[in-house]
């Protein structure tokens, strides 16, 4: 229910339509605290039109307005403050939540339009970095939010499984590698070979020539090259999948860069046909002067394709396969310039979805102050961070609730949830430093805090022996303690829309923190289980909180255990 609309209409009527309902709607504010009112109209917005002092206008409005549907309407200086009818309001919102269940807040704005989401996209033979983790969890949450808004997301893991680095890797493996080691601990050893290559190639430039040769062989389908490449790819994906399993993230497609190898010639042909290609120092480029961008390098002087060549083929393929309403790239902000170039080239080519191509950037992440880099060898493996987090969660559960039956499972959900939530509560673009212990606190702005609040709601319901609620009963609450919680529940559908519009999971995460906080305050200040006539309504509110917290966490990709 949109109470802002109700207030706007009432004001519009009281001022004889001097300004439109929409105009009024856009000016309605929310007072800082519920004690001052639930919604406020600033009367100075009318001072010019009515040529009167705002204070007087506020008094006039209060005088004329129909007050029946409100608890009270008062003028405070230049403001008209509205107090909503708590009983009506709580009854409406609780009924909506209980009737819709986990579907509460859903809308059909997306009209089933496809949205391709390029996400995670780690590179073969390298560990998943924290940057890839951010892309994975942000992309996953954006997909959930899009679905809730009626879109149809397609999650594509655009693996970095092609490029000159495979020439280097093959060279390094054939020189220093051995099969047993790679089988034992694939990513670790493959990285070692790669790092060694980079240490030695400065003094031994012939290494680069050999590597270039191997990549050429790979592009030409040489049997040995292909065999090694396939093997590196397989063992890498196996390692990545372990992490995705832990995070509970699934993809619709794993079309890595190599998938587009046979689609590259067409790209060149189209670019050629449109007269967009030119030569520069032997290389083939697309000039982007008109966009105020550096030229895009399409083919190296030896004819080898590049990252962007494969991305052009990818966008073309997505266009034809999905006709996407949006084509999103959840990739770190260090590639912002690159995506501008990509979009510009696609526009020049006339790819229809180029207009709806959006780079969804995010900031850097460090763990305990340490940056991640594969080449320097200072690697923090994501897997280790996840395991550490689960360990800390285990200890906490052992301290707080040693008799919990499914401790292992809950520790997993809390440990992983802490990291995912710790990432998503920040606006994407911010740089974040993770101090693991902080993310795992049961109090403060953490995932475990929201999970704990949900488990508390469930535990109250267990204590009351009440699990089934029907939408037909009456759930009127008019106490001040529950009021903020009811209002927050009513905000949820708007939060869903806002998160989608901004492609910003932090909108949902921050909301869940507010709801958890207000619910815990309610829990502390009111006797929920007291045996009086409002018991059923209070329990229904608790159930509604549980449903909305769980659904918020689900949208973020975080589990909500019933007890912890
Ligand atoms: N593999 C790349 C990296 O790790 C990210 C790929 C992003 N997606 C894309 N279509 N370019 O930096």
XYZ file of C-alpha atoms and ligand atoms in Angstrom:
576
model
C 0.000 0.000 0.000
C 1.371 3.409 -0.962
C 0.608 5.759 1.907
C 2.477 8.601 0.297
C -0.101 8.466 -2.454
C -2.919 8.586 0.089
C -1.391 11.631 1.781
C -0.733 13.342 -1.563
C -4.341 12.901 -2.629
C -5.649 14.265 0.665
C -3.397 17.338 0.421
C -4.369 17.881 -3.201
C -8.024 17.890 -2.251
C -7.472 20.233 0.682
C -5.797 22.818 -1.568
C -8.398 22.511 -4.348
C -5.945 21.028 -6.806
C -3.659 24.088 -6.785
C -0.790 21.732 -7.529
C -1.024 18.178 -8.851
C -0.989 14.971 -6.845
C 2.299 13.959 -8.533
C 3.883 17.250 -7.631
C 2.833 16.869 -4.019
C 3.955 13.243 -4.033
C 7.468 14.239 -5.036
C 7.685 16.654 -2.110
C 6.428 14.414 0.692
C 9.125 13.760 3.277
C 9.665 11.339 6.066
C 10.173 12.913 9.475
C 13.274 11.725 11.303
C 11.371 9.845 13.978
C 7.905 8.361 14.221
C 7.151 10.656 17.168
C 7.134 13.603 14.765
C 4.807 11.846 12.360
C 4.990 9.253 9.602
C 4.898 11.501 6.556
C 5.192 15.243 6.184
C 4.241 17.769 3.561
C 6.430 20.901 3.469
C 3.953 23.742 2.959
C 6.601 26.163 1.696
C 6.321 24.252 -1.561
C 3.033 26.134 -1.982
C 4.058 29.576 -0.732
C 4.639 30.952 -4.229
C 1.430 29.626 -5.744
C -0.811 30.593 -2.834
C 1.095 33.758 -1.899
C 0.800 33.062 1.785
C 3.195 32.308 4.614
C 4.023 28.584 4.794
C 2.958 28.424 8.438
C -0.478 29.719 7.502
C -0.765 27.320 4.589
C 0.072 24.414 6.898
C -2.668 25.513 9.320
C -5.183 25.897 6.485
C -4.427 22.447 5.140
C -4.893 20.887 8.575
C -8.177 22.744 8.850
C -9.574 21.514 5.547
C -8.122 18.073 5.163
C -10.218 14.923 5.606
C -8.793 13.374 8.728
C -10.802 10.159 8.860
C -8.187 7.934 7.307
C -5.378 9.219 9.564
C -4.678 8.912 13.234
C -4.055 12.655 13.308
C -2.865 15.503 11.113
C -1.004 18.410 12.715
C 0.757 21.563 11.599
C 4.262 22.016 12.930
C 5.671 25.297 11.668
C 5.703 25.109 7.863
C 5.055 21.357 7.854
C 1.892 19.318 7.829
C 2.649 16.113 9.682
C 0.607 12.999 9.129
C 0.218 10.200 11.630
C -1.073 7.102 9.880
C -3.707 4.840 11.374
C -1.549 2.142 12.961
C -4.264 -0.510 13.231
C -5.294 -0.238 9.623
C -1.710 -0.007 8.440
C -0.361 -2.975 10.405
C -3.322 -5.098 9.451
C -2.809 -4.334 5.760
C 0.895 -4.933 5.656
C 0.913 -8.092 7.779
C -1.875 -9.547 5.649
C 0.060 -8.789 2.475
C 3.226 -10.413 3.749
C 1.456 -13.505 5.079
C -0.624 -13.925 1.926
C 2.276 -13.494 -0.496
C 4.913 -15.253 1.614
C 8.340 -15.225 -0.021
C 6.715 -13.648 -3.072
C 5.982 -10.479 -1.110
C 7.499 -7.436 -2.799
C 7.712 -9.027 -6.247
C 6.621 -7.039 -9.298
C 6.463 -7.538 -13.039
C 8.296 -4.435 -14.214
C 10.758 -6.514 -16.232
C 7.997 -8.101 -18.340
C 10.066 -11.291 -18.620
C 12.774 -9.482 -20.599
C 16.112 -11.286 -20.840
C 19.082 -9.778 -19.037
C 22.479 -11.290 -19.710
C 24.820 -10.970 -16.745
C 28.508 -11.422 -17.395
C 29.795 -12.378 -13.968
C 32.596 -14.072 -12.037
C 34.664 -14.784 -15.172
C 37.922 -15.912 -13.560
C 40.929 -16.849 -15.611
C 41.920 -20.434 -16.230
C 45.019 -21.625 -14.396
C 44.840 -18.780 -11.922
C 43.125 -18.673 -8.570
C 39.791 -16.925 -8.243
C 40.662 -13.550 -6.772
C 38.624 -11.549 -4.305
C 37.680 -9.390 -7.296
C 36.133 -12.420 -8.954
C 34.377 -13.169 -5.683
C 32.865 -9.693 -5.747
C 31.732 -10.192 -9.325
C 30.250 -13.582 -8.405
C 28.262 -12.474 -5.375
C 27.237 -9.082 -6.788
C 26.195 -10.677 -10.091
C 24.308 -13.434 -8.327
C 22.424 -10.970 -6.160
C 21.632 -8.708 -9.103
C 20.226 -11.783 -10.885
C 17.988 -12.531 -7.884
C 16.850 -8.921 -7.684
C 16.116 -8.852 -11.423
C 14.023 -12.017 -11.137
C 12.065 -10.463 -8.279
C 11.341 -7.541 -10.609
C 10.011 -9.736 -13.381
C 13.135 -10.026 -15.535
C 14.708 -13.206 -16.805
C 18.439 -13.131 -16.013
C 20.991 -15.312 -17.796
C 24.144 -15.730 -15.718
C 27.135 -16.232 -17.961
C 30.577 -17.111 -16.646
C 32.821 -15.561 -19.284
C 35.880 -17.602 -18.368
C 39.260 -16.218 -19.324
C 40.183 -19.388 -21.167
C 41.905 -17.939 -24.202
C 44.736 -15.557 -24.949
C 48.483 -15.295 -25.280
C 48.955 -16.272 -21.632
C 48.167 -19.856 -22.658
C 51.196 -19.828 -24.895
C 53.229 -18.846 -21.837
C 51.602 -21.445 -19.650
C 52.180 -24.240 -22.148
C 55.799 -23.160 -22.545
C 56.292 -23.037 -18.780
C 54.594 -26.381 -18.203
C 56.636 -28.150 -20.851
C 59.838 -26.690 -19.397
C 59.303 -27.030 -15.649
C 56.032 -28.793 -15.021
C 55.024 -32.326 -14.239
C 51.730 -34.113 -14.511
C 51.520 -35.517 -10.984
C 51.880 -32.107 -9.395
C 49.195 -30.540 -11.543
C 46.862 -33.427 -10.787
C 47.487 -33.041 -7.061
C 46.999 -29.311 -6.763
C 46.229 -27.864 -10.196
C 45.846 -24.128 -9.712
C 48.695 -23.862 -7.264
C 51.202 -25.539 -9.595
C 49.970 -23.870 -12.751
C 50.378 -20.500 -11.057
C 53.886 -21.480 -9.978
C 54.890 -22.232 -13.558
C 53.359 -19.003 -14.749
C 55.091 -16.951 -12.068
C 58.390 -18.617 -12.935
C 57.898 -17.748 -16.599
C 57.430 -14.106 -15.687
C 60.476 -14.107 -13.463
C 62.706 -15.470 -16.211
C 61.372 -13.919 -19.397
C 63.040 -10.539 -18.773
C 66.508 -12.048 -19.054
C 65.477 -14.686 -21.572
C 63.485 -12.941 -24.283
C 63.493 -16.122 -26.348
C 60.930 -17.479 -23.891
C 58.436 -14.959 -25.185
C 59.045 -16.092 -28.742
C 58.420 -19.704 -27.822
C 55.268 -18.700 -25.972
C 53.992 -16.685 -28.890
C 54.607 -19.674 -31.089
C 52.629 -21.963 -28.794
C 49.699 -19.616 -28.754
C 49.763 -19.498 -32.524
C 49.741 -23.304 -32.546
C 46.817 -23.267 -30.150
C 44.880 -20.917 -32.395
C 45.626 -23.155 -35.357
C 44.345 -26.255 -33.590
C 47.670 -28.027 -32.957
C 46.853 -31.302 -31.209
C 49.357 -31.093 -28.360
C 48.534 -27.468 -27.625
C 44.798 -28.162 -27.585
C 45.246 -31.199 -25.360
C 47.175 -29.238 -22.734
C 44.831 -26.262 -22.922
C 41.798 -28.508 -22.453
C 43.381 -30.158 -19.470
C 44.313 -26.861 -17.782
C 40.786 -25.656 -18.378
C 39.168 -28.772 -16.947
C 41.165 -28.865 -13.727
C 40.682 -25.139 -13.237
C 36.910 -25.325 -13.624
C 36.825 -28.182 -11.133
C 38.575 -25.966 -8.615
C 36.293 -22.990 -9.354
C 33.181 -25.122 -8.997
C 34.161 -26.045 -5.460
C 34.048 -22.384 -4.539
C 30.810 -21.747 -6.412
C 29.271 -24.689 -4.551
C 30.344 -23.202 -1.263
C 28.850 -19.855 -2.224
C 25.719 -21.523 -3.567
C 26.043 -19.766 -6.918
C 24.958 -21.406 -10.173
C 25.474 -20.246 -13.742
C 23.330 -20.693 -16.814
C 26.252 -20.771 -19.211
C 30.020 -21.171 -19.031
C 30.762 -19.722 -22.428
C 34.350 -18.634 -21.923
C 36.389 -16.605 -24.337
C 37.407 -19.692 -26.302
C 33.771 -20.415 -27.134
C 33.943 -17.478 -29.529
C 37.018 -18.580 -31.452
C 35.047 -19.703 -34.475
C 32.951 -16.536 -34.348
C 35.848 -14.144 -34.715
C 36.071 -14.033 -38.491
C 32.543 -12.704 -38.701
C 33.480 -9.861 -36.367
C 36.366 -8.935 -38.612
C 34.119 -9.189 -41.679
C 31.450 -6.916 -40.213
C 34.022 -4.371 -39.060
C 35.617 -4.512 -42.483
C 32.303 -4.219 -44.261
C 31.513 -1.076 -42.320
C 34.935 0.353 -43.113
C 35.829 0.565 -39.458
C 39.224 -1.168 -39.537
C 42.520 0.525 -40.056
C 46.196 -0.410 -39.660
C 48.473 0.982 -37.026
C 52.049 -0.239 -36.678
C 51.061 -3.535 -38.231
C 48.138 -4.071 -35.901
C 44.453 -3.798 -36.853
C 42.458 -1.210 -34.937
C 39.121 0.574 -34.746
C 39.529 4.296 -34.393
C 37.420 5.731 -31.570
C 38.417 9.378 -31.830
C 34.839 10.420 -32.187
C 34.141 8.974 -28.726
C 37.232 10.609 -27.303
C 38.665 7.181 -26.648
C 41.904 5.465 -27.594
C 41.648 3.102 -30.568
C 40.516 -0.437 -29.884
C 43.156 -2.991 -30.817
C 41.330 -5.757 -32.703
C 44.135 -7.925 -34.119
C 47.813 -8.031 -33.218
C 50.361 -7.705 -35.987
C 50.658 -11.507 -36.104
C 46.898 -11.744 -36.605
C 46.134 -13.007 -33.083
C 42.799 -11.961 -31.601
C 42.524 -9.983 -28.383
C 40.340 -9.768 -25.308
C 38.152 -7.142 -26.978
C 37.834 -9.121 -30.224
C 36.374 -11.973 -28.223
C 34.123 -9.598 -26.282
C 32.729 -8.182 -29.513
C 31.896 -11.706 -30.681
C 30.343 -12.383 -27.270
C 28.066 -9.347 -27.414
C 27.002 -10.244 -30.937
C 26.216 -13.798 -29.838
C 24.222 -12.636 -26.808
C 22.292 -10.273 -28.987
C 21.222 -12.981 -31.374
C 20.632 -15.661 -28.786
C 18.770 -13.665 -26.148
C 17.787 -10.307 -27.605
C 18.546 -8.890 -24.159
C 16.704 -5.965 -22.593
C 20.027 -5.311 -20.849
C 23.494 -6.775 -21.279
C 25.360 -6.357 -17.969
C 29.052 -6.799 -17.200
C 29.774 -7.148 -13.498
C 33.476 -6.384 -13.646
C 35.833 -4.336 -11.443
C 36.072 -0.608 -11.983
C 39.625 -0.961 -13.312
C 38.028 -2.051 -16.603
C 35.730 0.970 -16.924
C 37.700 2.484 -19.795
C 37.797 -0.848 -21.563
C 34.014 -1.232 -21.456
C 33.600 2.274 -22.843
C 35.697 1.166 -25.812
C 33.724 -2.063 -26.178
C 30.407 -0.224 -26.143
C 31.699 2.312 -28.664
C 32.885 -0.380 -31.095
C 29.555 -2.208 -30.808
C 27.653 1.002 -31.443
C 29.714 1.623 -34.553
C 28.980 -1.917 -35.688
C 25.268 -1.349 -35.167
C 24.771 -4.143 -32.635
C 21.260 -3.400 -31.320
C 21.915 -4.139 -27.637
C 24.943 -1.818 -27.566
C 22.604 0.856 -26.234
C 21.671 -1.419 -23.339
C 25.188 -2.538 -22.556
C 26.049 -1.562 -19.002
C 29.301 -2.035 -17.205
C 28.370 -2.631 -13.550
C 31.641 -1.694 -11.847
C 32.779 -2.353 -8.315
C 35.706 -1.332 -6.154
C 38.765 -3.148 -4.899
C 38.708 -5.554 -2.044
C 41.513 -6.334 0.340
C 41.577 -8.796 3.179
C 43.110 -7.726 6.457
C 44.802 -4.945 4.483
C 46.419 -7.275 1.955
C 45.937 -6.815 -1.759
C 45.590 -9.705 -4.126
C 47.838 -10.301 -7.022
C 48.749 -13.490 -8.778
C 51.982 -12.356 -10.333
C 53.795 -11.040 -7.303
C 52.993 -14.297 -5.572
C 51.156 -12.611 -2.711
C 48.021 -14.627 -3.108
C 45.235 -14.938 -0.682
C 43.182 -17.833 -1.909
C 39.505 -17.209 -1.677
C 38.993 -20.745 -0.566
C 41.162 -20.081 2.461
C 39.227 -16.959 3.372
C 35.965 -18.891 3.190
C 37.368 -21.711 5.292
C 38.704 -19.285 7.901
C 35.336 -17.635 8.095
C 33.557 -20.955 8.576
C 36.032 -21.844 11.336
C 35.318 -18.611 13.204
C 31.567 -19.207 12.854
C 32.033 -22.708 14.232
C 33.794 -21.390 17.315
C 31.109 -18.818 17.932
C 28.321 -21.353 17.677
C 30.247 -23.639 19.997
C 30.354 -20.811 22.552
C 26.828 -19.528 22.162
C 24.755 -22.580 21.345
C 26.734 -25.807 21.848
C 23.633 -28.020 21.707
C 22.550 -26.837 18.250
C 21.821 -30.031 16.272
C 23.118 -29.175 12.770
C 26.182 -27.178 13.828
C 28.287 -27.928 10.739
C 25.637 -26.814 8.312
C 24.836 -23.646 10.259
C 28.536 -22.785 10.601
C 28.809 -23.028 6.821
C 25.800 -20.804 6.289
C 27.012 -18.238 8.800
C 30.664 -18.290 7.728
C 29.913 -17.950 4.028
C 26.990 -15.596 4.675
C 29.276 -13.273 6.647
C 31.597 -12.827 3.680
C 28.852 -12.437 1.108
C 26.918 -9.985 3.256
C 30.101 -8.150 4.251
C 30.699 -7.520 0.583
C 27.141 -6.664 -0.459
C 26.309 -4.234 2.338
C 28.726 -1.741 0.742
C 27.810 0.242 -2.285
C 29.471 -1.685 -5.092
C 31.784 1.052 -6.164
C 33.434 1.475 -2.747
C 36.762 -0.108 -1.974
C 36.494 -2.395 1.016
C 38.893 -3.903 3.417
C 37.745 -7.036 5.086
C 38.635 -7.788 8.653
C 37.171 -11.231 8.910
C 36.373 -11.130 12.630
C 34.357 -7.939 12.150
C 32.154 -9.513 9.513
C 31.379 -12.397 11.814
C 30.135 -10.477 14.835
C 26.595 -11.318 15.821
C 26.044 -7.649 16.615
C 26.598 -4.673 14.362
C 26.155 -4.367 10.638
C 26.848 -7.951 9.691
C 25.259 -10.873 7.916
C 25.276 -12.992 11.083
C 23.356 -10.204 12.845
C 20.562 -10.379 10.252
C 20.671 -14.181 10.277
C 20.517 -14.137 14.062
C 17.513 -11.794 14.019
C 15.715 -14.125 11.647
C 16.547 -17.122 13.859
C 15.284 -15.170 16.875
C 11.954 -14.546 15.126
C 11.677 -18.241 14.316
C 12.544 -19.164 17.879
C 9.775 -16.896 19.247
C 7.299 -18.621 16.947
C 8.521 -22.046 18.046
C 8.088 -21.022 21.667
C 4.553 -19.840 20.945
C 3.837 -23.060 19.075
C 2.461 -21.044 16.173
C 3.634 -21.597 12.634
C 0.539 -21.296 10.468
C -1.017 -17.956 9.793
C -3.768 -17.293 7.335
C -4.276 -14.052 5.479
C -7.921 -13.981 6.594
C -7.503 -13.146 10.242
C -7.287 -9.625 11.545
C -3.858 -8.412 12.679
C -4.379 -4.958 14.109
C -1.561 -3.467 16.145
C -1.601 0.075 17.395
C 1.245 0.098 19.897
C 4.188 2.409 19.304
C 6.753 -0.358 19.833
C 5.800 -2.307 16.715
C 5.191 0.738 14.566
C 8.621 1.189 12.960
C 8.775 -2.499 12.151
C 5.382 -2.393 10.413
C 6.449 0.604 8.408
C 9.678 -1.063 7.341
C 7.773 -4.149 6.217
C 5.620 -1.904 4.084
C 8.753 -0.408 2.463
C 9.976 -3.731 1.099
C 8.276 -3.631 -2.335
C 9.814 -0.204 -2.956
C 13.214 -1.386 -1.815
C 12.985 -4.169 -4.399
C 12.301 -1.646 -7.137
C 15.051 0.689 -6.027
C 17.641 -2.099 -5.813
C 16.730 -3.080 -9.375
C 16.800 0.414 -10.761
C 20.233 1.015 -9.269
C 21.464 -2.572 -9.753
C 22.594 -2.242 -6.169
C 22.355 -5.176 -3.739
C 23.470 -2.890 -0.892
C 19.990 -1.341 -0.985
C 18.588 -4.708 0.099
C 21.410 -5.412 2.572
C 21.035 -2.043 4.293
C 17.295 -2.498 4.421
C 17.672 -5.903 6.068
C 19.913 -4.309 8.708
C 17.286 -1.656 9.437
C 14.527 -4.230 9.683
C 16.607 -6.492 11.949
C 17.483 -3.560 14.174
C 13.913 -2.370 14.491
C 12.705 -5.897 15.176
C 15.293 -6.394 17.922
C 14.228 -3.125 19.493
C 10.652 -4.322 19.384
C 11.690 -7.599 20.968
C 13.505 -5.755 23.762
C 10.671 -3.327 24.532
C 7.540 -5.358 24.250
C 6.235 -8.582 25.742
C 5.560 -10.394 22.507
C 4.403 -13.615 24.157
C 2.071 -11.988 26.734
C -1.281 -13.743 26.709
C -3.631 -10.943 25.675
C -5.955 -10.144 22.786
C -3.138 -8.900 20.535
C -0.919 -11.959 20.925
C -1.934 -13.367 17.575
C -1.303 -10.077 15.784
C 2.123 -9.737 17.412
C 3.083 -13.250 16.380
C 1.874 -12.520 12.862
C 4.173 -9.496 12.839
C 7.071 -11.690 13.991
C 6.260 -14.146 11.215
C 6.180 -11.304 8.693
C 9.588 -10.096 9.872
C 10.940 -13.620 9.546
C 9.601 -13.918 5.992
C 10.990 -10.573 4.846
C 14.399 -11.032 6.503
C 14.739 -14.456 4.943
C 13.713 -13.147 1.546
C 16.129 -10.202 1.818
C 18.961 -12.591 2.631
C 17.937 -14.893 -0.215
C 18.123 -11.975 -2.641
C 21.671 -11.401 -1.442
C 22.522 -15.089 -1.803
C 22.753 -15.640 1.960
C 21.076 -18.528 3.807
C 18.808 -17.961 6.787
C 19.045 -20.829 9.303
C 16.025 -21.261 11.617
C 18.253 -21.576 14.661
C 21.838 -20.631 15.382
N 38.542 -12.666 -17.122
C 38.529 -11.249 -16.910
C 39.408 -10.876 -15.717
O 39.637 -11.673 -14.845
C 37.152 -10.710 -16.663
C 36.184 -10.898 -17.786
C 35.041 -9.956 -17.715
N 34.063 -10.168 -18.744
C 34.179 -9.752 -19.997
N 33.223 -10.052 -20.849
N 35.207 -9.067 -20.420
O 39.844 -9.729 -15.647
